[in-house]
XYZ file of C-alpha atoms in Angstrom:
225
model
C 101.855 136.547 91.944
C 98.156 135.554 90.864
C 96.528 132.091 91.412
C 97.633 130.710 87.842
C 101.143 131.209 88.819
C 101.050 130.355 92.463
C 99.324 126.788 92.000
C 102.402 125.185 90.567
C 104.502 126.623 92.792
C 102.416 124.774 95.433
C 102.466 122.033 94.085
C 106.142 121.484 93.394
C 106.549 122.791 97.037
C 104.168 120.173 98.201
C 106.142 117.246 96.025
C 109.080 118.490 97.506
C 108.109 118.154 101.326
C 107.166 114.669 100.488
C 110.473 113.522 98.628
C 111.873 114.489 101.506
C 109.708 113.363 103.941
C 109.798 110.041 102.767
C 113.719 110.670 102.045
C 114.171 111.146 105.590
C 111.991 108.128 106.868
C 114.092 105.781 104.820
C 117.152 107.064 106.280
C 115.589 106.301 109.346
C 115.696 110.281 110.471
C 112.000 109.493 111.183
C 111.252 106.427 112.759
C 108.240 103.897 112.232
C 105.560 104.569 114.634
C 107.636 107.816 115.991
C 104.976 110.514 117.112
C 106.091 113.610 115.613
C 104.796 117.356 115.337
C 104.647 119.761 112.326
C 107.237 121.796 114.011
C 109.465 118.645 114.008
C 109.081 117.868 110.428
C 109.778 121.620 109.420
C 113.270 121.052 111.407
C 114.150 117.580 109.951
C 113.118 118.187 106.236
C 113.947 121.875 105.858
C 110.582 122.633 104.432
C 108.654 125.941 105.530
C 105.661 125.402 107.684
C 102.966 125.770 104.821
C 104.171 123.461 102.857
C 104.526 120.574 105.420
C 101.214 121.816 106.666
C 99.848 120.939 103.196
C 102.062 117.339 102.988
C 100.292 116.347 106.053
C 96.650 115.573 104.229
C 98.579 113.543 101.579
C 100.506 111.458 103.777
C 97.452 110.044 105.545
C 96.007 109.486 102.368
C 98.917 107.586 101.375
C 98.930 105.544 104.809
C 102.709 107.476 106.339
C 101.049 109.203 109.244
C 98.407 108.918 111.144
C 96.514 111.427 113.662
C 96.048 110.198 116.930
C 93.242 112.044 119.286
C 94.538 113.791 121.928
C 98.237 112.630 120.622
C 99.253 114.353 117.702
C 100.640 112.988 114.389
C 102.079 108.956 114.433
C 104.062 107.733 111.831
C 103.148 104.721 110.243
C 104.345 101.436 112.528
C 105.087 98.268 111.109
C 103.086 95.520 111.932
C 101.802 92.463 110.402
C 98.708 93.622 108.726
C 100.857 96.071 106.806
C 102.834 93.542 105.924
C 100.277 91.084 104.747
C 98.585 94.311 102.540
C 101.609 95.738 101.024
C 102.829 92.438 99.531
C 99.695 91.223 98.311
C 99.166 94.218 96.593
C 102.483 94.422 95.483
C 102.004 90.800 94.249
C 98.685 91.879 92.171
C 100.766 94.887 90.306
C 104.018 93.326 89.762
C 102.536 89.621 88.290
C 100.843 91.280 85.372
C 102.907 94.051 85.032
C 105.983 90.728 84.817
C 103.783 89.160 81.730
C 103.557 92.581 80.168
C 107.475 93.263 80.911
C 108.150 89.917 78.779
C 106.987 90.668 75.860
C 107.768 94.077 75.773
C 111.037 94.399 77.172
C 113.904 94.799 74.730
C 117.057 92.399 74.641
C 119.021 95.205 75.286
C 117.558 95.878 78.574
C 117.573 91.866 79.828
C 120.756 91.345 78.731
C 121.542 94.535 81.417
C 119.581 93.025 83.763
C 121.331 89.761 83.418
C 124.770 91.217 83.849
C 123.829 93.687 86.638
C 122.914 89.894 88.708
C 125.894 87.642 87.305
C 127.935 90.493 87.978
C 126.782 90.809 91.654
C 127.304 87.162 92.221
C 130.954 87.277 91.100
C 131.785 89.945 93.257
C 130.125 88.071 96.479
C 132.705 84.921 95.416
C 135.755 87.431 96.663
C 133.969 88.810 99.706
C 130.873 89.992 100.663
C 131.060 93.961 101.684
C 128.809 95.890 103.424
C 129.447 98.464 99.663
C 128.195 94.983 97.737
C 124.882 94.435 100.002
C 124.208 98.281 99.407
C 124.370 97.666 95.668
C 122.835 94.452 95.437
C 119.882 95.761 97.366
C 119.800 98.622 94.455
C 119.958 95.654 91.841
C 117.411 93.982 93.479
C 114.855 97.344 93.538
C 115.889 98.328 89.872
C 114.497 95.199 88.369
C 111.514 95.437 90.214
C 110.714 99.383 89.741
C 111.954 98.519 85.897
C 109.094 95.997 85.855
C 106.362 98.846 86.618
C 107.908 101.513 85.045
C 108.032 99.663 81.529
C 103.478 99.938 81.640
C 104.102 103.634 81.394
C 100.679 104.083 83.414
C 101.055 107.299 85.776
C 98.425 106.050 88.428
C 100.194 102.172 88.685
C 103.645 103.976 89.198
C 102.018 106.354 91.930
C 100.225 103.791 93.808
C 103.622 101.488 93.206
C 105.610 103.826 94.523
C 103.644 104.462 97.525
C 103.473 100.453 98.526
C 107.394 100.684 97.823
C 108.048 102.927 100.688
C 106.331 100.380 102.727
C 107.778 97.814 101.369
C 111.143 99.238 101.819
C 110.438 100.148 105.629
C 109.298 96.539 106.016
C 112.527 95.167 104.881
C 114.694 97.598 107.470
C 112.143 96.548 110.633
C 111.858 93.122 109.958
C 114.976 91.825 107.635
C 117.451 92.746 105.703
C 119.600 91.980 102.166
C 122.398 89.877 104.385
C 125.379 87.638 103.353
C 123.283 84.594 103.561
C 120.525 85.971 101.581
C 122.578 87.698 98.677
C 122.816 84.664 96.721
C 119.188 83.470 97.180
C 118.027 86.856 96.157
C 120.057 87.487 92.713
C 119.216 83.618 92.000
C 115.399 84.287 92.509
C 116.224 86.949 89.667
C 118.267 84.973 87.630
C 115.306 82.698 87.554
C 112.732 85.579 86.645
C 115.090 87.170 84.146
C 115.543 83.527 82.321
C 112.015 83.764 81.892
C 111.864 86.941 80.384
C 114.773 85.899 77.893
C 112.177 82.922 76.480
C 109.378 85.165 76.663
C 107.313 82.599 78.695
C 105.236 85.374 80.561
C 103.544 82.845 82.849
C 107.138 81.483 83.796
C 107.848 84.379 84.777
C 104.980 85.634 87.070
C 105.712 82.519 88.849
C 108.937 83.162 89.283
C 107.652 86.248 90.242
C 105.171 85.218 92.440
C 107.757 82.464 94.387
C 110.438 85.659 94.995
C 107.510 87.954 96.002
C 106.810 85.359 98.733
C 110.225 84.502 99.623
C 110.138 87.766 100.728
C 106.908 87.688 102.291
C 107.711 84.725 104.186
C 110.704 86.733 105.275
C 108.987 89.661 106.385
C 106.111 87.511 108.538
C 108.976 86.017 110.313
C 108.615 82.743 108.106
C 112.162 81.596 108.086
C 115.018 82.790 106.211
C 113.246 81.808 102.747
């Protein structure tokens, strides 16, 4: 196989160890500030040894591992710092993208997005189950990746996606979508999508903004809003 052909090959290989590197570290199979070895990821992701070999470079990059002299490889722990940097800059991308999202968004798609939430809430009114959390906590993401993904800008979604992982390890080590917090969530959204439905683009970053720091709050050990 010559160079031309090999390259993508590589690089689909390489995109592949990280989907399920990062796969595997939200299913908690790797742990947050776990110290792990090339030989370990090549047994929990089922990747050959080149191509997590050739993951590794990206992942520090991206902030997932770090090397440790004379310790080896540390996945990324969760601390406050990394909480303080992944919201704010998931606060900068998400506000504008929000203004951008409300003007361009079709009523189609918010009267979806509307539904997916009402719908959610009615369900919790006969019982909250640990199935409705799981797909709540999908709701909740889908309006939020929707948000980005509507720019259509390949580096915004990369870096997004990135800060999501975070984000989402974040939530698992320092709170969860619970009972109590169900209905404050999908309300925060209600709020956001209302916003969208007038096309008031600053009523909705601050909608925006409020959730964003709910969460925040949340995550910094804040209280419960």
């Amino acid at each position: 196989m010559n160079d031309a052909k090999r390259q993508p090959l590589r690089q689909s290989r390489r995109s592949e160890a990280y989907d399920s590197f990062t796969e595997h570290l939200l299913a908690r199979n790797i742990r947050p500030g776990q110290f792990i070895s090339q030989r370990e990821l090549v047994e929990i992701t089922g990747m050959p040894l080149g191509a997590i070999r050739e993951l590794i470079p990206r992942l520090e990059t991206d902030g997932l591992i770090t090397t440790v002299p004379q310790r080896g490889m540390q996945v990324a722990h969760i601390d406050l710092d990394l909480v303080r940097n992944a919201f704010q800059l998931r606060i900068f991308l998400e506000l504008e993208a929000a203004r951008m999202f409300t003007a361009q968004a079709s009523d189609e798609t918010l009267a979806t997005l509307r539904k997916e939430h009402e719908d959610v809430l009615k369900a919790a009114e006969s019982g909250i189950t640990t199935e409705l959390l799981e797909h709540a906590q999908n709701v909740d993401w889908s309006l939020h990746d929707q948000i980005i993904d509507a720019l259509d800008n390949e580096i915004i979604s990369k870096i997004y996606k990135v800060n999501s992982v975070k984000i989402r390890l974040i939530r698992q080590e320092r709170f969860r979508l619970t009972e109590n917090l169900l209905q404050d969530v999908m309300t925060d959204h209600l709020a956001i999508i209302a916003a969208f439905e007038t096309r008031d683009p600053e009523q909705a970053a601050t909608s925006l903004r409020q959730h964003l720091e709910n969460a925040r709050g949340r995550a910094l050990g804040l209280g419960d809003r």
